[in-house]
PDB file of C-alpha atoms and ligand atoms in Angstrom:
ATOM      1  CA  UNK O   1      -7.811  27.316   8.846  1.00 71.00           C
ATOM      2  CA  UNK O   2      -4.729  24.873   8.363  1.00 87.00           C
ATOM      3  CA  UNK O   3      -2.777  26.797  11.131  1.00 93.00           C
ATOM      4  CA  UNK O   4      -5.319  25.853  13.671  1.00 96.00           C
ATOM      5  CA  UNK O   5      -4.496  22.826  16.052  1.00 97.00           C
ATOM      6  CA  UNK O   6      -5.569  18.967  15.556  1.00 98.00           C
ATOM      7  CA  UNK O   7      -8.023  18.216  18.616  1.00 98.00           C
ATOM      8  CA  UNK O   8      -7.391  15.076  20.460  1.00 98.00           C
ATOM      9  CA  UNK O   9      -9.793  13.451  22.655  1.00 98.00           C
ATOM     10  CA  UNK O  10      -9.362   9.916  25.139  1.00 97.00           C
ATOM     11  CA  UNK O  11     -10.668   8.819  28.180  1.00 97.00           C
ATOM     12  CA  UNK O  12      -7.781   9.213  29.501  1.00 93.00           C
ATOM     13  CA  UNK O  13      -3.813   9.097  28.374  1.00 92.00           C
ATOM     14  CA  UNK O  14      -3.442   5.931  26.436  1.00 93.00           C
ATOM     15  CA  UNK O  15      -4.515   8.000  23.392  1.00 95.00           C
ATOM     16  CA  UNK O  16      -0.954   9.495  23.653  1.00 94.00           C
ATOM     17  CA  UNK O  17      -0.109   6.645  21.102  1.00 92.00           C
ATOM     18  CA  UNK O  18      -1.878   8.283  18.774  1.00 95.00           C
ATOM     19  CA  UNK O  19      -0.424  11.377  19.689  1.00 95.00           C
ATOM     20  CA  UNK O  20       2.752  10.026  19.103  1.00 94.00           C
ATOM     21  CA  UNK O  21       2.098   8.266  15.850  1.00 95.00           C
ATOM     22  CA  UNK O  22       0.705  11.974  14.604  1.00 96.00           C
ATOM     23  CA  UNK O  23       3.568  13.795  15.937  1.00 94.00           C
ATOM     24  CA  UNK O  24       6.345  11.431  13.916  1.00 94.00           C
ATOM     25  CA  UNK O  25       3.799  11.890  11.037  1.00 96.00           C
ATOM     26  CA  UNK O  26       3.001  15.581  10.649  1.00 96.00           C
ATOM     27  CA  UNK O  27       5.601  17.336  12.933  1.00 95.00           C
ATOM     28  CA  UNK O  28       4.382  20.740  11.847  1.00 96.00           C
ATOM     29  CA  UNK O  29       1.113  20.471  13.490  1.00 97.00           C
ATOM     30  CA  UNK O  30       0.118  21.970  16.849  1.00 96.00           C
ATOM     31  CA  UNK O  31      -2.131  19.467  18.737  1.00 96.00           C
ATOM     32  CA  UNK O  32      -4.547  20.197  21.802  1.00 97.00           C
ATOM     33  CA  UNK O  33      -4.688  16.726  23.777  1.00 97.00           C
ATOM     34  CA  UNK O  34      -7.819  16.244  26.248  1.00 97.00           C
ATOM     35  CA  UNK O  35      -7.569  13.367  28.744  1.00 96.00           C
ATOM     36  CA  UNK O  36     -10.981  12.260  30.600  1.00 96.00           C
ATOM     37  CA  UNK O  37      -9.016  11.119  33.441  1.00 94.00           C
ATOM     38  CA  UNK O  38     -11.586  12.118  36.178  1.00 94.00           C
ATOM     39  CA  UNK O  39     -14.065   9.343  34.156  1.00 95.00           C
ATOM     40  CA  UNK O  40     -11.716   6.901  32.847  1.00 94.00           C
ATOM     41  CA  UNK O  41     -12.540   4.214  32.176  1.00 96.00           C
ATOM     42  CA  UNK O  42     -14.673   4.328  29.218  1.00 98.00           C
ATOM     43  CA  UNK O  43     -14.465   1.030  28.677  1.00 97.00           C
ATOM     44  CA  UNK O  44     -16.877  -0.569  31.621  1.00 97.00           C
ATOM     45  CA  UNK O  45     -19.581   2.219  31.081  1.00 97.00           C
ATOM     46  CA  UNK O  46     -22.857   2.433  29.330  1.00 97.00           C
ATOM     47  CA  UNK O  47     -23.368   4.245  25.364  1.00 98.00           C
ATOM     48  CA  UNK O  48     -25.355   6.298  26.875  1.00 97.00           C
ATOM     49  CA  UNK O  49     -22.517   7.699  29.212  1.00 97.00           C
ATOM     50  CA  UNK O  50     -20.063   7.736  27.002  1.00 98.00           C
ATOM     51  CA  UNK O  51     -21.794   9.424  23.947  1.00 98.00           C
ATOM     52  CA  UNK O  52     -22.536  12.285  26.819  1.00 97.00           C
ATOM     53  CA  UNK O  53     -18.785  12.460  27.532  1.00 97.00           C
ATOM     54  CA  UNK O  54     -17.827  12.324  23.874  1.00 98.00           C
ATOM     55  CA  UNK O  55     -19.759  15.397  23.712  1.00 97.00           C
ATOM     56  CA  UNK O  56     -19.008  17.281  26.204  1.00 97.00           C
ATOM     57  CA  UNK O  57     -14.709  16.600  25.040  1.00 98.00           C
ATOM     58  CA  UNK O  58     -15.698  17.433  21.552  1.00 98.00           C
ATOM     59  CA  UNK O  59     -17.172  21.055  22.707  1.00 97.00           C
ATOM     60  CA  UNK O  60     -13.883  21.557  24.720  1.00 97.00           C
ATOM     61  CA  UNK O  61     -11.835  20.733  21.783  1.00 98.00           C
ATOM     62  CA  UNK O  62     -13.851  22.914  19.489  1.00 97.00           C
ATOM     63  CA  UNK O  63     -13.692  26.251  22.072  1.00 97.00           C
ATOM     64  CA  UNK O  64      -9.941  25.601  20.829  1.00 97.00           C
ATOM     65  CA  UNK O  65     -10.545  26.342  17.599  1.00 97.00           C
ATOM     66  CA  UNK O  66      -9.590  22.647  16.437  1.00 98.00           C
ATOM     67  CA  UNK O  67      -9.825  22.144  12.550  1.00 97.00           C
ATOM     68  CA  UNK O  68      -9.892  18.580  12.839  1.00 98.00           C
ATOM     69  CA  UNK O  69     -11.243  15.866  15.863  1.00 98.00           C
ATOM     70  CA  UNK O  70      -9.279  12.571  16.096  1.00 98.00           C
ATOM     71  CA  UNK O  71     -11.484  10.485  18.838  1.00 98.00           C
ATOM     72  CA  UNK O  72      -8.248   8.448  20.074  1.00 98.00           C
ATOM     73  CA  UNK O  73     -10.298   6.325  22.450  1.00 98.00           C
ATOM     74  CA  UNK O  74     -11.874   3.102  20.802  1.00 98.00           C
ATOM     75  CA  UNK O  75     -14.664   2.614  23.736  1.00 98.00           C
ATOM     76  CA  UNK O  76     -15.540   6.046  22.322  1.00 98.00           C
ATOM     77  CA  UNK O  77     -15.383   5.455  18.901  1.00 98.00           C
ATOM     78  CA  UNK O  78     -17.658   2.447  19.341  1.00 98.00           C
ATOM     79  CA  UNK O  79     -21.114   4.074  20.177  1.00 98.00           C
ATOM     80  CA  UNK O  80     -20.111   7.421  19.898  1.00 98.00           C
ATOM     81  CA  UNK O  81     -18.312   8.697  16.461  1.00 98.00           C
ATOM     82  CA  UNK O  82     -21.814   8.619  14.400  1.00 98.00           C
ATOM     83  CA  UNK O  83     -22.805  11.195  16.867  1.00 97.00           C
ATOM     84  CA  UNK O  84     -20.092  13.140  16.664  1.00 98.00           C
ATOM     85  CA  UNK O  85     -19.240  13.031  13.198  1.00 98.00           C
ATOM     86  CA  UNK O  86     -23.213  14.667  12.573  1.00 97.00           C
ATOM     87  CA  UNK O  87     -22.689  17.367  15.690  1.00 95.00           C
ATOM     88  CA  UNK O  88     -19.706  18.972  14.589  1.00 97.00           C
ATOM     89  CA  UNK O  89     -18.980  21.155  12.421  1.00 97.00           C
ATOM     90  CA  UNK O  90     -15.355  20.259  12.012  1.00 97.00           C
ATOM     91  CA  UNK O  91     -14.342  17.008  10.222  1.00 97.00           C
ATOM     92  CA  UNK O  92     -14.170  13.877  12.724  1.00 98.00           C
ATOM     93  CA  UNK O  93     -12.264  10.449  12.307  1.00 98.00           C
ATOM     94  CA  UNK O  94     -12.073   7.734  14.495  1.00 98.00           C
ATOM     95  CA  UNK O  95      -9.510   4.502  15.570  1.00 98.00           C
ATOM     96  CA  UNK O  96     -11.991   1.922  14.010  1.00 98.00           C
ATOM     97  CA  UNK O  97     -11.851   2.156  10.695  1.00 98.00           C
ATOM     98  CA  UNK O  98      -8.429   3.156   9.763  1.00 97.00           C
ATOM     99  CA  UNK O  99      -7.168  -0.488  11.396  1.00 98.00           C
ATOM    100  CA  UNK O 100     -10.070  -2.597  10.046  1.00 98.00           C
ATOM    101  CA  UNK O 101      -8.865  -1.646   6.802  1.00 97.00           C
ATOM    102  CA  UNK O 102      -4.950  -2.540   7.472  1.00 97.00           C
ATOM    103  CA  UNK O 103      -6.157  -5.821   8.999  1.00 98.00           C
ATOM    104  CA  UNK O 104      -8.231  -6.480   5.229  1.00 98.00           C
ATOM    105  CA  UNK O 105      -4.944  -5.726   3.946  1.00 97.00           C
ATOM    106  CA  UNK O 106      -2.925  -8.104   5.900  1.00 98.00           C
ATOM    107  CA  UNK O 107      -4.998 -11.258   6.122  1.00 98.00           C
ATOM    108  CA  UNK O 108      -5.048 -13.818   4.309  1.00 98.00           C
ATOM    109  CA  UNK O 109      -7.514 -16.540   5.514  1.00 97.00           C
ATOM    110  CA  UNK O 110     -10.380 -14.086   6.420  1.00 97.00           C
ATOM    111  CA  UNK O 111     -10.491 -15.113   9.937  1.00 98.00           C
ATOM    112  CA  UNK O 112      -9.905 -11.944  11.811  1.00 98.00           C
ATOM    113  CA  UNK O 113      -9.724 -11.570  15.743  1.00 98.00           C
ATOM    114  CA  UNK O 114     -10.515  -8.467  17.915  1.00 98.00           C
ATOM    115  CA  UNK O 115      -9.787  -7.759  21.518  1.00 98.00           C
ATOM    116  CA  UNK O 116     -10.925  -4.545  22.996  1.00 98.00           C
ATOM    117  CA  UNK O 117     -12.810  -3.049  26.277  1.00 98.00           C
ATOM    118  CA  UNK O 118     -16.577  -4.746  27.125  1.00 98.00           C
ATOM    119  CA  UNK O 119     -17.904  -1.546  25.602  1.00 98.00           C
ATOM    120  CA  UNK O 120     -15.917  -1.580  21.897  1.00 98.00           C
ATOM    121  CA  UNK O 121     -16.332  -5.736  21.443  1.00 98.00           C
ATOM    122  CA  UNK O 122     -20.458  -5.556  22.544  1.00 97.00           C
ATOM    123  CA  UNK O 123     -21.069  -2.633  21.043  1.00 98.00           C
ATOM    124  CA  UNK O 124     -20.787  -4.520  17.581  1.00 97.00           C
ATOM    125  CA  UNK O 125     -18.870  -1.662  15.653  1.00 98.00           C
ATOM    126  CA  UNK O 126     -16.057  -3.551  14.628  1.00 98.00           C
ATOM    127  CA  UNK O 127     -18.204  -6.145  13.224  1.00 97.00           C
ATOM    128  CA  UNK O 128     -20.164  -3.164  11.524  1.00 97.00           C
ATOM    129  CA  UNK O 129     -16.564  -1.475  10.127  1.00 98.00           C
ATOM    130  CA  UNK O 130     -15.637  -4.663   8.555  1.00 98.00           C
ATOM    131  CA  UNK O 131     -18.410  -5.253   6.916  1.00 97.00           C
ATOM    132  CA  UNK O 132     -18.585  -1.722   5.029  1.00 97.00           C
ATOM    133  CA  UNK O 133     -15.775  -3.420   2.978  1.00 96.00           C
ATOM    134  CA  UNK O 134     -16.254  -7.312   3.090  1.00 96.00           C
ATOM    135  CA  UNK O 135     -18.752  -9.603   3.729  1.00 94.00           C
ATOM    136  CA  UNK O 136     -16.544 -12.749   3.548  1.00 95.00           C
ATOM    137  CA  UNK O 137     -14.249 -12.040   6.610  1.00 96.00           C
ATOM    138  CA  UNK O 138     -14.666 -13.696   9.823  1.00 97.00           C
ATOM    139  CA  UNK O 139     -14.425 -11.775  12.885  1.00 98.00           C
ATOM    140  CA  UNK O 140     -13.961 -13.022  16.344  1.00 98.00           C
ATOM    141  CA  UNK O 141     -14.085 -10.743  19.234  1.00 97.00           C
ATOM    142  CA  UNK O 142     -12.889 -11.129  22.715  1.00 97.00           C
ATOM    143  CA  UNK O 143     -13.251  -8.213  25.540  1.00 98.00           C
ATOM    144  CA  UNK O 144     -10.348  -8.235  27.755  1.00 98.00           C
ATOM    145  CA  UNK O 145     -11.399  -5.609  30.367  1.00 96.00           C
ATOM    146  CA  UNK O 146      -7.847  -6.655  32.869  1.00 97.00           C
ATOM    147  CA  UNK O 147      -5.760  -5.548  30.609  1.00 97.00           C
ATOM    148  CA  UNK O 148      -5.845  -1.562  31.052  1.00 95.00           C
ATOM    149  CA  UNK O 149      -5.309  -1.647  34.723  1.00 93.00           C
ATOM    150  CA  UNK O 150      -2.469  -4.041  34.489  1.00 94.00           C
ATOM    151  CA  UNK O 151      -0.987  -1.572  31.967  1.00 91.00           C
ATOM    152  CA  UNK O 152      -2.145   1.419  34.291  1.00 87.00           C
ATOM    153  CA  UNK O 153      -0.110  -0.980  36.857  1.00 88.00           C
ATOM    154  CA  UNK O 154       2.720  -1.208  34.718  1.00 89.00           C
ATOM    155  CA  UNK O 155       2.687  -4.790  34.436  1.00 93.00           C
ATOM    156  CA  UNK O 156       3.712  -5.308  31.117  1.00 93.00           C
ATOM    157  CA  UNK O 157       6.238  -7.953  31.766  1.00 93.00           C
ATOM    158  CA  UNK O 158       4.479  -9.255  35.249  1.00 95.00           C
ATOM    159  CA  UNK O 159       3.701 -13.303  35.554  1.00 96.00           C
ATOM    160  CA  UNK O 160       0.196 -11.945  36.341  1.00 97.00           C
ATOM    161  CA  UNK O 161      -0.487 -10.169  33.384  1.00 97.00           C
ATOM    162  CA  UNK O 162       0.777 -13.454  30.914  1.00 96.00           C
ATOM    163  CA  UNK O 163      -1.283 -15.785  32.757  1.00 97.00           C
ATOM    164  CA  UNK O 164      -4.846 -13.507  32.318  1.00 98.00           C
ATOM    165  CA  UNK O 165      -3.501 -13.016  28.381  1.00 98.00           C
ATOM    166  CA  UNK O 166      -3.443 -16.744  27.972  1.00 97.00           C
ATOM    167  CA  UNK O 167      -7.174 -16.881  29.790  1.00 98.00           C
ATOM    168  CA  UNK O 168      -8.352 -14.142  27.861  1.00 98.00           C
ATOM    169  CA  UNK O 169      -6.913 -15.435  24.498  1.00 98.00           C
ATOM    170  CA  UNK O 170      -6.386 -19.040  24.374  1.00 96.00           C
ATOM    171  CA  UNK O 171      -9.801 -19.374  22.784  1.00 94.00           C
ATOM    172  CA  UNK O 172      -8.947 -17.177  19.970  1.00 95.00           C
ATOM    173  CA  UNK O 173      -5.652 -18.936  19.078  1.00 96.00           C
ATOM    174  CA  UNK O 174      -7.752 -21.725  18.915  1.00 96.00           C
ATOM    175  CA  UNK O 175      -9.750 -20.108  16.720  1.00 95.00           C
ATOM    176  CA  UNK O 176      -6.628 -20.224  13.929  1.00 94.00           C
ATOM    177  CA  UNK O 177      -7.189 -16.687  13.595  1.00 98.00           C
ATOM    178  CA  UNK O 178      -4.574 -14.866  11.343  1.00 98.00           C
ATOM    179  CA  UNK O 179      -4.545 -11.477  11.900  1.00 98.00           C
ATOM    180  CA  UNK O 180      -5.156  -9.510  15.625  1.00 98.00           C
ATOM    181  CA  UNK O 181      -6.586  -6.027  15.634  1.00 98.00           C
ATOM    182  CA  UNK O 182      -5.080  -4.393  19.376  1.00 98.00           C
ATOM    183  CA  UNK O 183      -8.721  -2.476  19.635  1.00 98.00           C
ATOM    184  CA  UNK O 184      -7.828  -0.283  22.856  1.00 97.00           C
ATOM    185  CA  UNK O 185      -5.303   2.572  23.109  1.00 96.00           C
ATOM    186  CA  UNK O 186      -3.034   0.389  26.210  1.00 95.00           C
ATOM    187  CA  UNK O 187      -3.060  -3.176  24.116  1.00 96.00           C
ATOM    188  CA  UNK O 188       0.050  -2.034  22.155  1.00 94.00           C
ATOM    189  CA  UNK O 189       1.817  -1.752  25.174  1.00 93.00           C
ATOM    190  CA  UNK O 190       1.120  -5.702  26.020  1.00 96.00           C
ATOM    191  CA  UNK O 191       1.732  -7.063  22.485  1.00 96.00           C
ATOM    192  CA  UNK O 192       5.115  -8.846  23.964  1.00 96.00           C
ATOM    193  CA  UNK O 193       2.735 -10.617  26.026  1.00 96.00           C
ATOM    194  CA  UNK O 194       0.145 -11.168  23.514  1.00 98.00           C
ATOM    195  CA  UNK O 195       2.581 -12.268  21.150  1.00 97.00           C
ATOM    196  CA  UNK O 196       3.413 -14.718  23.410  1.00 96.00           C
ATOM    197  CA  UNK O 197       0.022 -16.850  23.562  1.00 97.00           C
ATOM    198  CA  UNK O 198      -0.946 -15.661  20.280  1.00 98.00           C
ATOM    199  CA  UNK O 199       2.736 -16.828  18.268  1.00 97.00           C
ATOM    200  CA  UNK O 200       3.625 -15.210  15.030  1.00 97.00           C
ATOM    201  CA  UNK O 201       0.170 -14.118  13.184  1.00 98.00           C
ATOM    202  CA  UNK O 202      -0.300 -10.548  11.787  1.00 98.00           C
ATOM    203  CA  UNK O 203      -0.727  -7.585  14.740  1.00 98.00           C
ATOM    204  CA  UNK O 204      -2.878  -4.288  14.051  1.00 98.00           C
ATOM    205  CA  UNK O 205      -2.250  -0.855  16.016  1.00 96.00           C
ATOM    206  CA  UNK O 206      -4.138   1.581  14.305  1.00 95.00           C
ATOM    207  CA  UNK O 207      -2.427   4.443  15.796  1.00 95.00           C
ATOM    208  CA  UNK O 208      -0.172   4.466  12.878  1.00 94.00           C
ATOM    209  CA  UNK O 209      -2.760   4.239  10.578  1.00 96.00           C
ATOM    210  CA  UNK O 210      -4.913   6.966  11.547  1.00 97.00           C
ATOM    211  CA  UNK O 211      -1.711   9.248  11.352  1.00 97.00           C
ATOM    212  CA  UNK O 212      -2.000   8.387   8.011  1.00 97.00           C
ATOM    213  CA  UNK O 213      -5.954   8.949   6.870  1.00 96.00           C
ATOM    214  CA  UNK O 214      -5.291  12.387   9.098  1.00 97.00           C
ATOM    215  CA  UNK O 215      -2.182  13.302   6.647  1.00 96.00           C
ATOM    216  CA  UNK O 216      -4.449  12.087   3.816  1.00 96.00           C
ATOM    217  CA  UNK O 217      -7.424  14.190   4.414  1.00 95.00           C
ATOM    218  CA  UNK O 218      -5.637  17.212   5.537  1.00 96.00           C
ATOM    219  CA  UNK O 219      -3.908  16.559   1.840  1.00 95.00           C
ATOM    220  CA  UNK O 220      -7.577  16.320   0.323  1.00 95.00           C
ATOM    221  CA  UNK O 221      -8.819  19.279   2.104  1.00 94.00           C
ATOM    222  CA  UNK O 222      -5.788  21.642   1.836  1.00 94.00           C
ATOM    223  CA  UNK O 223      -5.491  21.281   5.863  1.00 95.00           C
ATOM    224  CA  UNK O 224      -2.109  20.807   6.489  1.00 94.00           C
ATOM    225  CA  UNK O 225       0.328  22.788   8.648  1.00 94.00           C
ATOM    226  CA  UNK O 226       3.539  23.171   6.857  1.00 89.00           C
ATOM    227  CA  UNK O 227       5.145  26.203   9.211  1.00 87.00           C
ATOM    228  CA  UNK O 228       3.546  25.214  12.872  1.00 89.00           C
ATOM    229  CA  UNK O 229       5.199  24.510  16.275  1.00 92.00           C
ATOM    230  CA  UNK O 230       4.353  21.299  16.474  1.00 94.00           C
ATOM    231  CA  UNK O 231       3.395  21.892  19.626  1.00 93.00           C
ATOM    232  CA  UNK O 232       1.231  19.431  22.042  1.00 93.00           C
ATOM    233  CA  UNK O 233      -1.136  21.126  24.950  1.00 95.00           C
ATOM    234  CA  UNK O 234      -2.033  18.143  27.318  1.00 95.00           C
ATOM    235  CA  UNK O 235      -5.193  18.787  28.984  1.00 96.00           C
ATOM    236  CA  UNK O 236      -6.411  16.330  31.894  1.00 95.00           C
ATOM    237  CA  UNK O 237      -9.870  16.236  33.881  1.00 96.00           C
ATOM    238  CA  UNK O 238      -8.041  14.727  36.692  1.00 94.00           C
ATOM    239  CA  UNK O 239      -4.122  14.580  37.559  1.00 91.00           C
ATOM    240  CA  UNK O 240      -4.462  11.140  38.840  1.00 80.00           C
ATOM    241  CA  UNK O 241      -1.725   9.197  40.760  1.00 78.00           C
ATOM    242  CA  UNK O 242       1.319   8.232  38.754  1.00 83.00           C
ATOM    243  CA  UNK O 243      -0.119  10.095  35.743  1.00 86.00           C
ATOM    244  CA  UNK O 244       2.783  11.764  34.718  1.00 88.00           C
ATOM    245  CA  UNK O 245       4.334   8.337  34.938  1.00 87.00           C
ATOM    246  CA  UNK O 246       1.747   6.331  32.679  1.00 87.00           C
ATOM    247  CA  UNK O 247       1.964   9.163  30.089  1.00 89.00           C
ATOM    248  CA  UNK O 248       5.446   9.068  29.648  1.00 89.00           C
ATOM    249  CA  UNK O 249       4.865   5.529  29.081  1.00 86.00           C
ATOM    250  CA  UNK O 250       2.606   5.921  26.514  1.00 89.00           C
ATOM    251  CA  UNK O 251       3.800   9.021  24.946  1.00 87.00           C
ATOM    252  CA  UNK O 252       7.250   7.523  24.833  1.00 86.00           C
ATOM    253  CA  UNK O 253       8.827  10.590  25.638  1.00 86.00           C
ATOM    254  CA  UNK O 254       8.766  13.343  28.674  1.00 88.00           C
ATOM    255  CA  UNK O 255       5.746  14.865  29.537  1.00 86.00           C
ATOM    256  CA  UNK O 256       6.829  18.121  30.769  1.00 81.00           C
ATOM    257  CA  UNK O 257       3.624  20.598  30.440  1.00 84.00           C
ATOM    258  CA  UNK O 258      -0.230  19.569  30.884  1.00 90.00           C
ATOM    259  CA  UNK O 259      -2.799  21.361  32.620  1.00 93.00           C
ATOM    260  CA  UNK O 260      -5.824  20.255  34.517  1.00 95.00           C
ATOM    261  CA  UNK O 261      -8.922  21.226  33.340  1.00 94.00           C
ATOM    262  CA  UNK O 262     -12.743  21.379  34.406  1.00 92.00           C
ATOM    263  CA  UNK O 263     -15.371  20.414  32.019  1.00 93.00           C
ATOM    264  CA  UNK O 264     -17.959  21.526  33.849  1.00 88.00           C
ATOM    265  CA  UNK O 265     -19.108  24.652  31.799  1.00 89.00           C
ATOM    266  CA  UNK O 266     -19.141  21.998  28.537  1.00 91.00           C
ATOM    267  CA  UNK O 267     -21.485  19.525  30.648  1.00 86.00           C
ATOM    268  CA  UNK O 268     -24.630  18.506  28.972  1.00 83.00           C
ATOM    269  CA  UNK O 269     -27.483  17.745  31.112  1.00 67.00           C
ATOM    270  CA  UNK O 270     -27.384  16.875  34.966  1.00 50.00           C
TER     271      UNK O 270
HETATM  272  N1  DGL B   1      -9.147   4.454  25.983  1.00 54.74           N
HETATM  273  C1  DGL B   1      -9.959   3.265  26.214  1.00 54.74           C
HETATM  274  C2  DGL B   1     -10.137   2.535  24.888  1.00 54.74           C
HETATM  275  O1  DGL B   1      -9.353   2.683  23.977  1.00 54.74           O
HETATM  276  C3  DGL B   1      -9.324   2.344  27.234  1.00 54.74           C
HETATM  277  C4  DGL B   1      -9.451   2.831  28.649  1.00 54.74           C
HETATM  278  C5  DGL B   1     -10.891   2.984  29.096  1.00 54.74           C
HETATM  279  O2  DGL B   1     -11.596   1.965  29.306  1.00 54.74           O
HETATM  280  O3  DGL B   1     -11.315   4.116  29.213  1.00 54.74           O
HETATM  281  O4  DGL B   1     -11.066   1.796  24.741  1.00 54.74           O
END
């Protein structure tokens, strides 16, 4: 069982962060990486979509033979990881709670902000994860839908993209907020320009610290790899313009193998 691969799923490549975090964490392990580019985004679409989709990436994953589903994408995790967690029969973790748990750790006033896609910040499910383990936190949420195609763009350091971060979160400064959870897989790549409006508060990527509950349960369950490959199969529903390009960005290193992939004998419904 521990020899088989770590399934990945995203809507589309920004969950490469994760990838990375997991990789500098457990090098041993052999990961199988499935993109949603041909439906990205997640983000501006309904639950009901995107618990379809979840479902349809966590049967590809488990035709792999995955021992273990990391759902990368936080629009996902939002309305779909209940779902998933009672469908399969492999264990299932999420982005969610691993960083609402650093960001208890880190605060100290209570008064905790959020920023994530329309789908993750209405959806509730931060407010939901925080309150498993505290009722006297304060959480303020802002969506900031712009900010994945500007990233997508590659306008990380564009005049453009710091004007919209001061729209989006000149409110929440305001707010005298201590501690910012980045609740999307492409916010990490803006936190110079979030740092910017936002000055020098406490910043949460959970990438990092869902590399660590995975090397904790595999621990717990007798999971890990210690004499794998380490190797990562990138699998994409679409090979969208510039992908190659984005991924790099994300993945912070070459991407030099991915295949594209059809979902269609996975699909659920019509
Ligand atoms: N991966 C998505 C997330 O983390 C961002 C992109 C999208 O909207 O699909 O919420």
């Amino acid at each position: 069982m521990n020899k088989r691969p770590i399934g990945i799923f995203d809507s589309g490549i920004g969950g490469l962060t994760v990838v990375k975090a997991i990789k500098r964490l457990l090098p041993r392990e052999d990961i199988i990486y499935l993109g949603d580019t041909a439906r990205l985004p997640y983000g501006t679409k309904s639950t009901d979509a995107i618990i379809q989709f979840s479902r349809e990436n966590t049967n590809f994953l488990l035709s792999r033979n995955v021992k273990f589903i990391v759902i990368a994408c936080y629009s996902s995790t939002s309305v779909a990881l209940d779902t998933i967690q009672q469908a399969s029969p492999v264990p299932v973790i999420g982005v969610i709670e691993p960083g609402v748990r650093r960001a208890l750790k880190l605060t100290r006033t209570g008064r905790i902000g959020v920023i994530g896609t329309a789908l993750t910040i209405y959806s509730g499910a931060y407010e939901r994860a925080f309150r498993k383990f505290s009722d006297s936190c304060e959480i303020l949420g802002r969506a900031c839908p712009l900010f994945v195609p500007l990233v997508e763009e590659g306008w990380l350091d564009h005049p453009a993209t710091e004007l919209i971060a001061r729209t989006y979160l000149e409110s929440l400064k305001e707010d005298g907020i201590d501690t910012l959870l980045l609740g999307c897989t492409h916010y990490p790549l803006l936190l110079a320009q979030i740092k910017k409006v936002m000055g020098d508060i406490n910043y949460v990527d959970a990438s990092n610290e869902v590399a660590s509950e995975l090397a904790k349960q595999f621990a717990e369950r007798g999971l890990e790899n210690l004499d794998g490959n380490g190797n990562v199969a990138i699998y994409l529903t679409d090979l969208s313009m510039n992908f190659k390009e984005i991924g790099e960005r994300f993945l912070g290193e070459p991407m030099n193998t991915f295949s594209r992939i059809s979902l269609r004998e996975f699909r659920l419904g019509s």
